[in-house]
XYZ file of C-alpha atoms in Angstrom:
743
model
C 132.521 100.240 93.475
C 132.480 96.499 93.980
C 132.133 93.336 91.945
C 130.306 90.106 92.536
C 132.041 86.799 91.734
C 130.559 84.947 88.781
C 129.947 81.906 90.965
C 127.283 83.744 93.015
C 123.919 82.803 91.431
C 121.873 84.905 93.860
C 122.884 87.915 95.900
C 120.530 88.576 98.808
C 122.206 91.632 100.295
C 125.119 93.853 99.436
C 126.386 96.698 101.586
C 123.094 96.295 103.451
C 121.177 97.755 100.535
C 120.935 95.736 97.356
C 119.571 92.397 96.316
C 120.234 90.612 93.053
C 117.595 87.994 92.471
C 116.390 85.140 90.334
C 118.947 84.746 87.561
C 122.531 85.492 86.694
C 121.657 85.850 83.029
C 119.853 89.139 83.571
C 120.667 91.618 86.298
C 117.971 92.818 88.669
C 119.078 95.130 91.437
C 116.805 96.578 94.077
C 117.532 98.632 97.129
C 114.935 97.165 99.457
C 114.273 93.733 100.900
C 112.528 91.327 98.579
C 111.601 91.768 94.930
C 110.066 95.229 95.100
C 110.273 98.131 92.654
C 113.840 99.336 92.102
C 114.814 102.352 94.163
C 117.425 105.003 93.663
C 120.954 103.677 94.087
C 123.627 105.654 95.854
C 126.608 104.110 94.077
C 127.578 102.398 90.851
C 127.724 98.613 91.000
C 129.636 96.057 89.009
C 127.634 92.852 88.904
C 128.636 89.388 87.757
C 127.460 88.161 84.409
C 126.992 84.898 82.641
C 130.545 83.597 82.157
C 129.721 82.957 78.497
C 129.190 86.654 77.882
C 132.875 87.304 77.423
C 133.068 89.600 80.449
C 133.528 88.718 84.101
C 131.776 91.803 85.404
C 129.726 94.683 84.116
C 129.204 98.061 85.720
C 125.675 99.344 86.302
C 124.669 102.959 86.757
C 121.465 104.992 87.010
C 120.099 105.716 83.539
C 120.207 109.392 84.520
C 120.436 111.491 87.660
C 117.722 110.367 90.049
C 116.417 107.651 87.738
C 115.286 104.381 89.385
C 116.379 102.461 86.282
C 119.770 100.747 86.432
C 121.428 100.148 83.097
C 124.687 98.565 82.027
C 127.402 101.052 81.105
C 127.579 99.148 77.895
C 127.121 100.220 74.302
C 123.692 99.875 72.723
C 124.953 100.222 69.143
C 128.161 99.704 67.215
C 129.074 103.395 67.089
C 127.745 106.647 68.520
C 129.409 108.795 65.829
C 128.424 106.936 62.645
C 125.836 104.445 61.401
C 127.294 100.941 61.525
C 124.909 98.043 61.209
C 124.948 95.820 64.273
C 126.421 92.397 63.501
C 123.899 89.589 63.994
C 123.529 85.921 63.237
C 121.372 84.842 60.296
C 117.873 83.602 61.086
C 116.055 81.735 58.327
C 112.335 82.409 57.901
C 111.360 79.922 55.236
C 113.488 80.890 52.262
C 114.178 84.428 53.517
C 117.323 85.173 55.525
C 117.192 87.784 58.314
C 120.255 89.413 59.815
C 123.047 91.903 59.257
C 124.460 90.031 56.248
C 121.158 90.483 54.414
C 118.886 93.343 53.317
C 116.495 94.888 55.824
C 113.369 92.802 55.284
C 109.905 94.320 54.836
C 106.765 92.779 56.276
C 103.113 93.407 57.085
C 100.068 91.561 58.422
C 96.795 90.436 56.868
C 93.483 91.891 58.082
C 91.056 89.273 56.748
C 89.408 86.575 58.842
C 91.941 83.738 58.780
C 89.139 81.194 58.500
C 88.238 82.771 55.141
C 90.945 80.935 53.224
C 90.239 82.415 49.797
C 90.196 86.003 51.069
C 93.360 85.529 53.119
C 95.187 83.916 50.196
C 94.151 86.787 47.944
C 95.383 89.288 50.515
C 98.756 87.540 50.916
C 99.214 87.490 47.137
C 98.415 91.197 46.944
C 100.928 91.931 49.665
C 103.600 89.778 48.020
C 103.021 91.486 44.678
C 103.643 94.839 46.396
C 107.103 93.619 47.422
C 106.803 92.388 51.007
C 109.347 89.774 52.099
C 107.263 88.231 54.920
C 103.549 88.170 55.833
C 102.064 87.629 59.296
C 98.619 86.108 59.834
C 96.678 86.036 63.091
C 95.956 82.522 64.386
C 93.721 82.735 67.441
C 92.168 79.279 67.592
C 92.040 75.727 66.303
C 89.829 76.568 63.317
C 92.235 79.277 62.211
C 95.174 76.893 62.646
C 93.447 74.325 60.443
C 92.805 77.020 57.834
C 96.528 77.853 57.814
C 97.309 74.517 56.164
C 94.890 75.349 53.357
C 96.285 78.885 53.057
C 99.849 77.610 52.773
C 98.966 74.889 50.260
C 96.917 77.262 48.121
C 99.731 79.804 47.976
C 102.287 77.171 47.038
C 100.016 75.954 44.246
C 99.876 79.526 42.945
C 103.710 79.757 43.099
C 103.766 82.124 46.061
C 106.525 81.062 48.434
C 106.518 84.147 50.650
C 107.196 83.082 54.273
C 104.154 83.085 56.560
C 104.241 83.983 60.237
C 101.608 82.884 62.764
C 100.675 85.562 65.291
C 99.932 83.782 68.587
C 98.415 85.090 71.817
C 97.144 82.971 74.738
C 97.219 79.758 72.677
C 100.213 77.415 73.104
C 98.276 74.476 71.618
C 97.431 76.520 68.524
C 101.094 77.489 68.139
C 102.091 73.817 68.187
C 99.573 73.041 65.473
C 100.453 75.877 63.116
C 104.207 75.322 63.509
C 103.691 72.301 61.278
C 102.877 74.483 58.270
C 103.955 78.120 58.783
C 107.556 79.313 58.601
C 107.688 81.370 61.776
C 105.794 81.692 65.045
C 105.407 85.002 66.829
C 104.873 84.564 70.563
C 104.011 87.372 72.971
C 105.877 86.716 76.247
C 103.266 88.733 78.124
C 100.419 86.354 77.398
C 101.730 83.097 75.913
C 101.916 81.313 79.276
C 100.878 84.005 81.771
C 97.236 84.923 82.296
C 95.960 88.227 80.946
C 97.273 91.106 83.030
C 94.784 92.460 85.559
C 96.979 95.465 86.420
C 97.065 94.484 90.062
C 99.983 95.284 92.326
C 100.971 91.793 93.270
C 103.869 90.887 95.536
C 105.992 87.915 94.591
C 108.388 86.046 96.785
C 111.479 84.542 95.231
C 109.799 81.139 95.380
C 106.589 82.406 93.732
C 108.529 84.022 90.945
C 110.589 80.902 90.327
C 107.453 78.752 90.147
C 106.016 80.975 87.429
C 109.255 80.760 85.463
C 109.075 76.967 85.711
C 105.488 77.123 84.447
C 106.566 79.217 81.462
C 109.309 76.728 80.640
C 106.867 73.822 80.840
C 104.374 75.511 78.489
C 106.919 76.977 76.062
C 109.348 74.065 75.679
C 107.112 71.936 73.387
C 106.869 74.815 70.902
C 110.632 75.318 70.890
C 111.178 71.624 70.298
C 108.673 71.625 67.435
C 110.294 74.662 65.821
C 113.629 72.847 65.998
C 112.075 69.729 64.493
C 110.470 71.550 61.549
C 113.185 74.174 61.028
C 110.884 77.046 61.925
C 111.841 80.518 63.060
C 110.389 82.380 66.030
C 109.894 85.980 67.078
C 109.885 86.686 70.780
C 107.806 89.831 70.521
C 107.169 91.885 73.643
C 104.439 94.532 73.592
C 104.572 97.408 76.053
C 100.836 97.100 76.589
C 100.687 93.384 77.360
C 103.249 92.713 80.055
C 102.168 90.198 82.681
C 101.217 91.226 86.213
C 104.276 89.334 87.426
C 106.645 91.359 85.255
C 104.902 94.659 86.031
C 104.891 93.980 89.758
C 108.644 93.538 89.643
C 109.760 96.053 87.018
C 106.776 98.301 86.514
C 105.306 99.125 83.129
C 108.774 99.866 81.813
C 111.286 99.178 79.031
C 113.261 97.095 81.549
C 110.189 94.924 82.116
C 109.753 94.516 78.363
C 113.322 93.287 77.983
C 113.167 90.892 80.912
C 109.871 89.473 79.657
C 111.531 88.573 76.354
C 114.697 87.290 78.001
C 112.749 84.765 80.069
C 111.683 83.111 76.820
C 115.054 83.554 75.145
C 116.816 81.739 77.977
C 114.547 78.744 77.445
C 115.348 78.759 73.717
C 119.059 78.880 74.452
C 118.795 76.168 77.083
C 117.239 73.950 74.396
C 119.928 74.978 71.879
C 117.416 76.779 69.666
C 118.773 79.980 68.134
C 116.615 80.605 65.067
C 114.751 83.504 66.659
C 114.516 87.286 66.611
C 113.416 89.868 69.193
C 110.986 92.776 69.061
C 110.090 95.430 71.672
C 106.996 97.241 70.410
C 105.124 100.152 71.963
C 102.668 102.729 70.671
C 104.835 105.437 72.233
C 107.940 105.865 70.011
C 110.017 107.136 72.931
C 109.312 104.022 75.027
C 109.872 101.809 71.985
C 113.325 103.300 71.326
C 114.355 102.960 74.969
C 113.251 99.320 75.085
C 115.173 98.299 71.960
C 118.299 100.091 73.175
C 118.076 98.379 76.535
C 117.575 95.025 74.812
C 120.636 95.479 72.601
C 122.772 96.770 75.469
C 121.938 93.632 77.408
C 122.612 91.427 74.371
C 126.061 92.995 74.035
C 126.729 92.153 77.677
C 125.540 88.587 77.177
C 127.380 88.116 73.900
C 124.122 87.438 72.038
C 123.640 88.344 68.378
C 119.968 87.780 67.588
C 118.371 89.979 64.883
C 115.765 92.662 65.579
C 112.249 93.129 64.210
C 111.373 96.840 64.525
C 107.927 98.392 64.793
C 105.808 101.032 66.520
C 102.542 99.306 67.337
C 99.160 101.015 66.931
C 100.800 103.908 65.057
C 97.525 105.002 63.441
C 96.867 106.180 59.894
C 98.015 108.673 57.305
C 100.879 111.019 58.055
C 100.412 110.559 61.826
C 101.082 106.835 61.558
C 103.995 107.307 59.186
C 105.530 109.942 61.441
C 105.305 107.816 64.604
C 106.868 104.878 62.770
C 109.609 107.070 61.332
C 110.463 108.441 64.768
C 110.712 105.011 66.370
C 112.048 102.827 63.554
C 114.129 105.560 61.915
C 115.882 106.453 65.177
C 117.047 102.858 65.606
C 118.029 102.456 61.952
C 120.247 105.536 62.261
C 122.108 103.644 64.993
C 122.479 100.571 62.790
C 119.786 98.589 64.620
C 117.089 96.602 62.841
C 116.948 93.674 60.444
C 113.256 93.548 59.530
C 110.603 96.230 59.917
C 106.866 96.697 59.849
C 105.061 100.034 59.649
C 101.729 99.443 61.444
C 99.034 101.598 59.852
C 95.239 101.648 60.138
C 95.103 101.188 56.390
C 94.980 98.206 54.001
C 98.102 96.095 54.667
C 99.552 96.582 51.199
C 99.631 100.331 51.916
C 102.215 99.656 54.631
C 104.766 98.355 52.130
C 105.719 101.657 50.514
C 106.555 103.592 53.716
C 108.224 100.454 55.025
C 110.461 100.319 51.958
C 111.292 104.021 52.240
C 112.386 103.531 55.840
C 114.406 100.437 54.946
C 116.141 102.355 52.147
C 116.979 105.172 54.552
C 118.585 102.728 56.991
C 120.348 100.786 54.261
C 121.944 103.895 52.719
C 123.006 105.216 56.141
C 124.677 101.926 57.045
C 126.248 101.268 53.649
C 127.890 104.706 53.610
C 128.490 104.591 57.375
C 127.341 108.198 57.554
C 128.605 110.067 60.576
C 130.998 112.643 61.988
C 134.475 112.810 63.471
C 134.626 110.587 66.580
C 133.773 112.360 69.820
C 133.301 111.455 73.454
C 129.685 111.414 74.595
C 128.960 112.061 78.269
C 125.607 113.800 78.452
C 123.041 111.965 76.296
C 120.625 109.653 78.117
C 120.138 106.462 76.107
C 117.638 104.567 78.233
C 115.207 107.094 79.657
C 113.893 110.441 78.506
C 115.630 113.492 79.945
C 114.949 116.622 77.955
C 117.661 119.207 77.553
C 115.573 122.373 77.627
C 117.309 125.353 76.138
C 116.958 128.656 77.927
C 113.893 130.350 76.476
C 114.292 134.048 75.591
C 114.178 136.410 78.515
C 112.968 139.966 78.316
C 115.688 142.598 78.641
C 115.212 145.950 80.267
C 114.243 148.619 77.787
C 113.129 146.283 74.984
C 110.027 147.520 73.202
C 108.714 144.106 72.140
C 108.209 140.857 74.012
C 110.613 138.164 72.773
C 109.438 135.576 75.305
C 106.865 134.124 72.907
C 109.137 133.536 69.922
C 109.794 129.986 71.189
C 107.455 127.567 72.977
C 108.482 125.714 76.130
C 107.135 122.373 74.836
C 108.769 122.624 71.427
C 108.692 125.310 68.749
C 107.612 125.284 65.125
C 109.243 127.743 62.731
C 108.211 128.206 59.103
C 109.962 129.760 56.141
C 107.803 132.484 54.578
C 108.282 133.925 51.108
C 107.950 137.591 50.307
C 104.887 136.836 48.158
C 102.890 135.703 51.176
C 103.069 139.200 52.648
C 100.844 140.456 49.812
C 97.805 138.831 51.459
C 98.284 139.300 55.218
C 95.080 137.577 56.362
C 95.874 134.497 54.293
C 99.370 134.528 55.772
C 98.011 134.709 59.316
C 95.646 131.805 58.642
C 98.430 129.718 57.108
C 100.435 130.285 60.298
C 97.386 128.946 62.203
C 96.841 132.259 63.965
C 93.377 133.103 65.241
C 91.843 136.142 63.548
C 89.721 138.708 65.338
C 88.496 141.489 63.034
C 91.445 140.743 60.770
C 94.046 140.941 63.528
C 96.188 137.849 64.314
C 96.452 136.245 67.732
C 98.442 133.191 68.725
C 96.466 129.998 69.295
C 97.387 126.541 70.579
C 98.987 125.415 67.309
C 100.166 128.716 65.879
C 103.628 128.847 64.332
C 105.997 130.393 66.869
C 108.429 132.231 64.581
C 109.071 132.653 60.870
C 112.188 132.730 58.718
C 112.021 135.520 56.144
C 115.002 135.082 53.818
C 114.159 138.269 51.953
C 112.788 141.391 53.620
C 110.272 143.656 51.888
C 111.580 147.005 50.673
C 111.725 149.682 53.335
C 108.993 151.646 51.526
C 106.565 148.673 51.331
C 104.331 149.915 54.132
C 101.684 147.206 53.808
C 104.140 144.310 54.018
C 105.942 145.900 56.933
C 102.664 146.486 58.749
C 101.810 142.789 58.304
C 105.151 141.877 59.881
C 104.678 144.377 62.702
C 101.395 142.698 63.618
C 103.234 139.375 63.910
C 105.919 140.958 66.076
C 103.175 142.418 68.282
C 101.925 138.879 69.123
C 105.465 137.753 70.014
C 106.076 135.916 66.760
C 109.775 136.020 65.938
C 110.865 137.314 62.519
C 114.224 135.726 61.683
C 116.081 137.252 58.739
C 119.638 136.968 57.349
C 122.306 139.476 58.375
C 122.713 140.810 54.819
C 118.986 141.585 54.598
C 118.875 143.289 57.990
C 121.879 145.456 57.190
C 120.422 146.660 53.859
C 116.669 146.757 54.674
C 116.497 146.862 58.476
C 113.296 145.584 60.065
C 112.599 146.792 63.604
C 112.873 144.040 66.231
C 113.949 141.325 63.779
C 116.039 138.402 65.003
C 119.125 138.362 62.814
C 120.423 135.094 61.379
C 124.218 134.884 61.260
C 126.605 132.055 60.454
C 129.911 131.245 62.126
C 131.924 132.925 59.376
C 129.999 136.173 59.859
C 130.503 135.939 63.599
C 134.243 135.357 63.208
C 134.611 138.296 60.804
C 132.767 140.589 63.198
C 130.126 141.474 60.594
C 127.416 141.162 63.224
C 128.945 144.122 65.057
C 127.496 146.379 62.358
C 124.095 145.760 63.943
C 122.779 147.979 66.735
C 123.998 146.888 70.154
C 121.707 144.332 71.808
C 120.250 142.987 68.539
C 118.875 139.508 69.092
C 120.688 136.801 67.103
C 119.990 133.362 65.711
C 123.089 131.324 64.811
C 123.037 128.841 61.944
C 125.602 126.044 61.929
C 126.135 122.488 60.703
C 127.062 120.764 63.955
C 130.078 118.991 62.500
C 132.434 121.982 62.730
C 135.720 121.739 64.600
C 135.282 122.722 68.225
C 137.680 125.622 67.673
C 135.183 127.115 65.208
C 132.393 126.829 67.744
C 134.299 128.770 70.409
C 133.010 132.045 68.915
C 129.552 131.160 70.293
C 130.706 131.995 73.806
C 131.364 135.625 72.881
C 127.780 136.317 71.772
C 125.913 134.090 74.247
C 123.982 136.974 75.827
C 122.281 137.935 72.564
C 121.593 134.499 71.089
C 117.900 133.564 71.086
C 118.344 130.267 69.245
C 120.699 128.081 67.228
C 119.526 126.628 63.912
C 121.128 123.229 63.353
C 121.200 123.041 59.560
C 123.356 120.352 57.980
C 122.905 120.618 54.186
C 120.827 117.801 52.760
C 122.283 115.130 50.515
C 125.918 114.794 51.603
C 126.853 111.175 50.915
C 128.507 110.651 54.283
C 126.888 113.451 56.281
C 124.660 112.503 59.189
C 122.333 115.029 60.745
C 121.728 112.706 63.705
C 125.382 112.263 64.613
C 126.237 115.902 63.888
C 123.380 116.896 66.188
C 124.590 114.646 68.991
C 128.084 116.080 68.609
C 126.733 119.635 68.716
C 124.684 119.019 71.844
C 127.669 117.384 73.530
C 129.740 120.487 72.821
C 127.022 122.824 74.105
C 126.570 120.835 77.314
C 130.288 120.547 78.006
C 130.679 124.311 77.573
C 127.601 125.372 79.531
C 125.890 126.903 76.482
C 122.171 126.526 77.043
C 120.922 127.897 73.719
C 117.626 126.560 72.403
C 118.391 124.480 69.307
C 116.001 124.362 66.355
C 116.456 121.517 63.881
C 116.434 123.125 60.433
C 115.932 120.788 57.464
C 115.965 121.992 53.863
C 114.621 119.288 51.548
C 115.255 119.060 47.808
C 112.565 120.178 45.391
C 109.885 117.623 44.401
C 110.689 115.261 47.242
C 107.894 112.736 47.789
C 105.726 113.600 50.785
C 106.281 110.225 52.439
C 110.048 110.602 52.037
C 109.847 114.032 53.647
C 107.815 112.747 56.590
C 110.043 109.705 57.061
C 113.299 111.652 56.701
C 112.163 114.347 59.133
C 110.890 111.760 61.607
C 114.093 109.735 61.421
C 116.574 112.603 61.488
C 114.880 115.042 63.854
C 112.990 112.396 65.825
C 116.221 110.541 66.572
C 117.431 113.629 68.423
C 114.152 114.675 70.047
C 113.531 111.214 71.557
C 116.774 111.783 73.465
C 115.558 115.202 74.595
C 117.959 116.973 72.229
C 116.273 119.924 70.621
C 113.726 122.659 71.164
C 111.852 122.710 67.882
C 112.126 122.446 64.133
C 111.987 124.320 60.862
C 111.142 122.320 57.737
C 111.712 123.848 54.294
C 110.753 122.178 51.015
C 110.303 124.102 47.790
C 107.052 123.201 46.096
C 105.457 121.572 49.141
C 102.184 122.816 50.544
C 102.739 125.275 53.398
C 100.040 123.737 55.609
C 101.480 120.253 55.043
C 104.902 121.372 56.295
C 103.325 123.104 59.296
C 101.199 120.095 60.217
C 104.143 117.726 59.740
C 106.176 119.834 62.141
C 103.514 119.736 64.847
C 102.992 116.000 64.232
C 106.681 115.394 64.783
C 106.700 117.266 68.094
C 103.608 115.404 69.282
C 105.033 112.051 68.158
C 108.122 112.747 70.272
C 105.868 113.444 73.282
C 106.731 117.131 73.409
C 103.942 119.487 72.340
C 100.328 118.335 72.133
C 98.288 120.381 69.691
C 95.580 117.895 68.686
C 93.896 114.721 69.818
C 96.280 111.773 70.087
C 95.057 108.469 68.655
C 96.354 105.000 69.484
C 94.851 102.996 66.658
C 95.616 99.374 65.870
C 96.360 98.369 62.272
C 93.639 95.683 62.191
C 94.103 91.952 61.768
C 91.984 88.808 61.576
C 90.849 89.347 65.177
C 89.329 92.763 64.488
C 85.624 92.882 65.341
C 84.580 95.891 63.241
C 85.654 97.915 60.190
C 88.557 99.655 61.842
C 89.278 102.123 59.053
C 85.663 103.282 58.812
C 85.142 103.594 62.577
C 88.520 105.267 63.054
C 87.639 107.907 60.452
C 84.245 108.432 62.097
C 85.746 108.943 65.562
C 88.495 111.235 64.264
C 85.976 113.397 62.443
C 84.103 114.057 65.690
C 86.981 114.248 68.194
C 90.058 115.612 66.394
C 89.749 119.024 68.082
C 90.673 117.849 71.604
C 94.388 118.564 72.203
C 95.694 116.808 75.279
C 93.151 113.988 74.962
C 94.325 110.538 73.858
C 91.863 108.001 72.417
C 92.599 104.335 71.702
C 90.649 102.669 68.883
C 91.260 98.937 69.130
C 89.779 96.183 66.964
C 89.966 93.742 69.869
C 91.554 93.485 73.297
C 93.925 90.591 72.614
C 96.921 92.404 74.059
C 95.006 93.514 77.132
C 93.945 97.047 78.030
C 97.618 97.774 78.657
C 97.980 98.254 74.909
C 96.114 101.481 75.584
C 98.576 102.501 78.270
C 98.978 105.949 76.701
C 95.268 106.571 76.160
C 92.763 108.467 78.298
C 89.773 106.770 76.666
C 89.397 103.504 74.778
C 86.958 102.278 72.101
C 87.462 98.506 71.889
C 85.771 95.667 70.028
C 84.390 93.379 72.749
C 82.258 91.050 70.607
C 80.879 91.142 67.053
C 78.804 94.309 66.773
C 79.541 95.285 70.379
C 81.920 97.891 71.768
C 83.486 98.253 75.213
C 84.520 101.689 76.446
C 87.506 102.272 78.701
C 88.819 105.059 80.869
C 92.534 104.427 81.065
C 92.939 100.681 81.610
C 89.511 100.239 83.191
C 86.444 99.128 81.271
C 83.501 101.337 82.250
C 80.818 100.295 79.736
C 80.422 96.913 78.045
C 78.478 95.616 75.084
C 77.406 98.933 73.554
C 75.735 98.617 70.152
C 78.169 99.799 67.505
C 75.610 102.221 66.034
C 75.591 104.277 69.242
C 79.142 103.619 70.465
C 80.767 106.762 69.001
C 78.152 108.981 70.671
C 78.671 107.036 73.920
C 82.426 107.691 73.654
C 81.817 111.419 73.228
C 79.484 111.418 76.239
C 82.164 109.597 78.256
C 84.694 112.284 77.352
C 82.161 114.942 78.393
C 81.436 113.160 81.678
C 85.146 113.345 82.537
C 85.356 117.052 81.767
C 87.638 116.652 78.756
C 85.263 117.814 76.037
C 85.189 121.205 74.346
C 82.937 122.118 71.450
C 84.619 122.304 68.041
C 85.742 125.818 67.054
C 83.371 127.673 64.766
C 84.882 128.896 61.512
C 84.668 132.669 61.131
């Protein structure tokens, strides 16, 4: 362990291994000569910081064992055991105040052509009437900038004073113009002053890098000065898919690169004494998005900065998929008290984004106002800044067992469903509802078949038909989980018996035959002394159901889950953990999706959990099943259908995004493991499709470009034939299968 004096602006070598380069405001450590990709460190380092940060030194460590990413051993939120809203300064966007002293603000973006003043004004009014606090409008050129003056004046004349934000890419001169009339300017650090990324591995010397930073300052300074002059706000909004070649060559396509890209612009603002700005770190992958925001906040804590956060998952898609991705990313951060304004990006009309946005904001507001949480605990094992999955030990087959328990959980994440006794009256319908494949009436597991079921009430011992239906599920390695009281009174062969801690402590489980497989249900917030009983039954436990009752005013499933996983790790208990949520009757579908995404997603994005079980009286069985699989896929665990990266549309969009998106989904939704990007334009560069295997992108009016990964392979295809060309491209790369034929 060593420290570097604060007076050292550049550190070229340290112990013969490291080099700290370019700026003291933001630490970059590499373990090779020159500004190359970071390599694995062998020790922790304490590195000097800006003397204004309130700390002389800060310790760095690998984000996790073997990770190349160095992170500050610094908090990324106010509390790990309860939701406390992060304290920020107030940023004024027109007449709307952003920051921790104010409500979480809701915003969206228009989709009309900005040059069509009447249509854009109508759209803004519609959005404002739905309850949005802020509206963003794309401004790509001089004509659009001129139209912005008319848009603003027309709205004011109609008594609409909702703040307007100009979305700027590649156009510093346009930003200067529109800053004279709009309330806020969004700049993308990846393309405001840098050229569009070419995804080339470039090597930069220290001098080259410094010259580019000087160029950025020269281009960006006039906008900062104008925003100061007119009292405008700014969002420094990094997108994962549009980092510059310079940033990617130094940091890779990483959350660290996203943060540094934004900090380059923030330093210029601070140098010019401009502080009326917010940050955002958007990505289409919720896991990357969460890591980037955490890294940003951790660094702001080190620096002593208090700028607000705009949260969003970009290109989330449509329907429940889009809502789920947004809930996973935004909800996870809100549960940690992070976020001051949010946008849910959906491939739907912009006013349709307001309702899910409000539901998410309400979730975060309630959590922070009640400071929901658990008893304080020490956290040593969770990885904040990169994904490291804690994989529970899947069931192993024991000698002499008559059935195969190895399939009751899935290695990539399990889905369990609660089944009522009534469903056993129609076995084939039950099998179909579990997404099993039927062959002459017999069930078989398929790619997206439910892994196990919870049967709270067993059929009578003499109900041969119902018991035969259950036996056929057991025969395909589907677990049947049933409460201890049911199993003791109406025993079902090979059932997995659900017991709680009280039943374990009383020894009631010992009434079962020796070797009976167990599932343990618990809250996660129990005293550690109560959890000690788990060690005595470890050999027979197939899974733990983490089930914190819904609706406790100060109860937090997220924090209880983190506490539970910390206990399990510290005690070497490698049980698979299933997140079990029981929702109240008549809960709105969007609330269910958003609550599940926020509460379970917040744990799964940290690799904490092996599956989920969603229960909601009155909700459609297939909806709950599909929501469960959507949540696993959104957390980058189990892929059971085609993944879509679909932009929400804006004034740059070159085709009817909603219509084309629906058309492509209809023909390609049966391709699990394949990811398709559907982009209205390529303004953020092909990197916006970083997660996609194939891309369908508006290249010009009426023309489509097709991509494989980040590479364009066909240009200027007529829109009428572009969907068929996309399908042929998928076939050419061996990723196509014909849709299944209904029996």
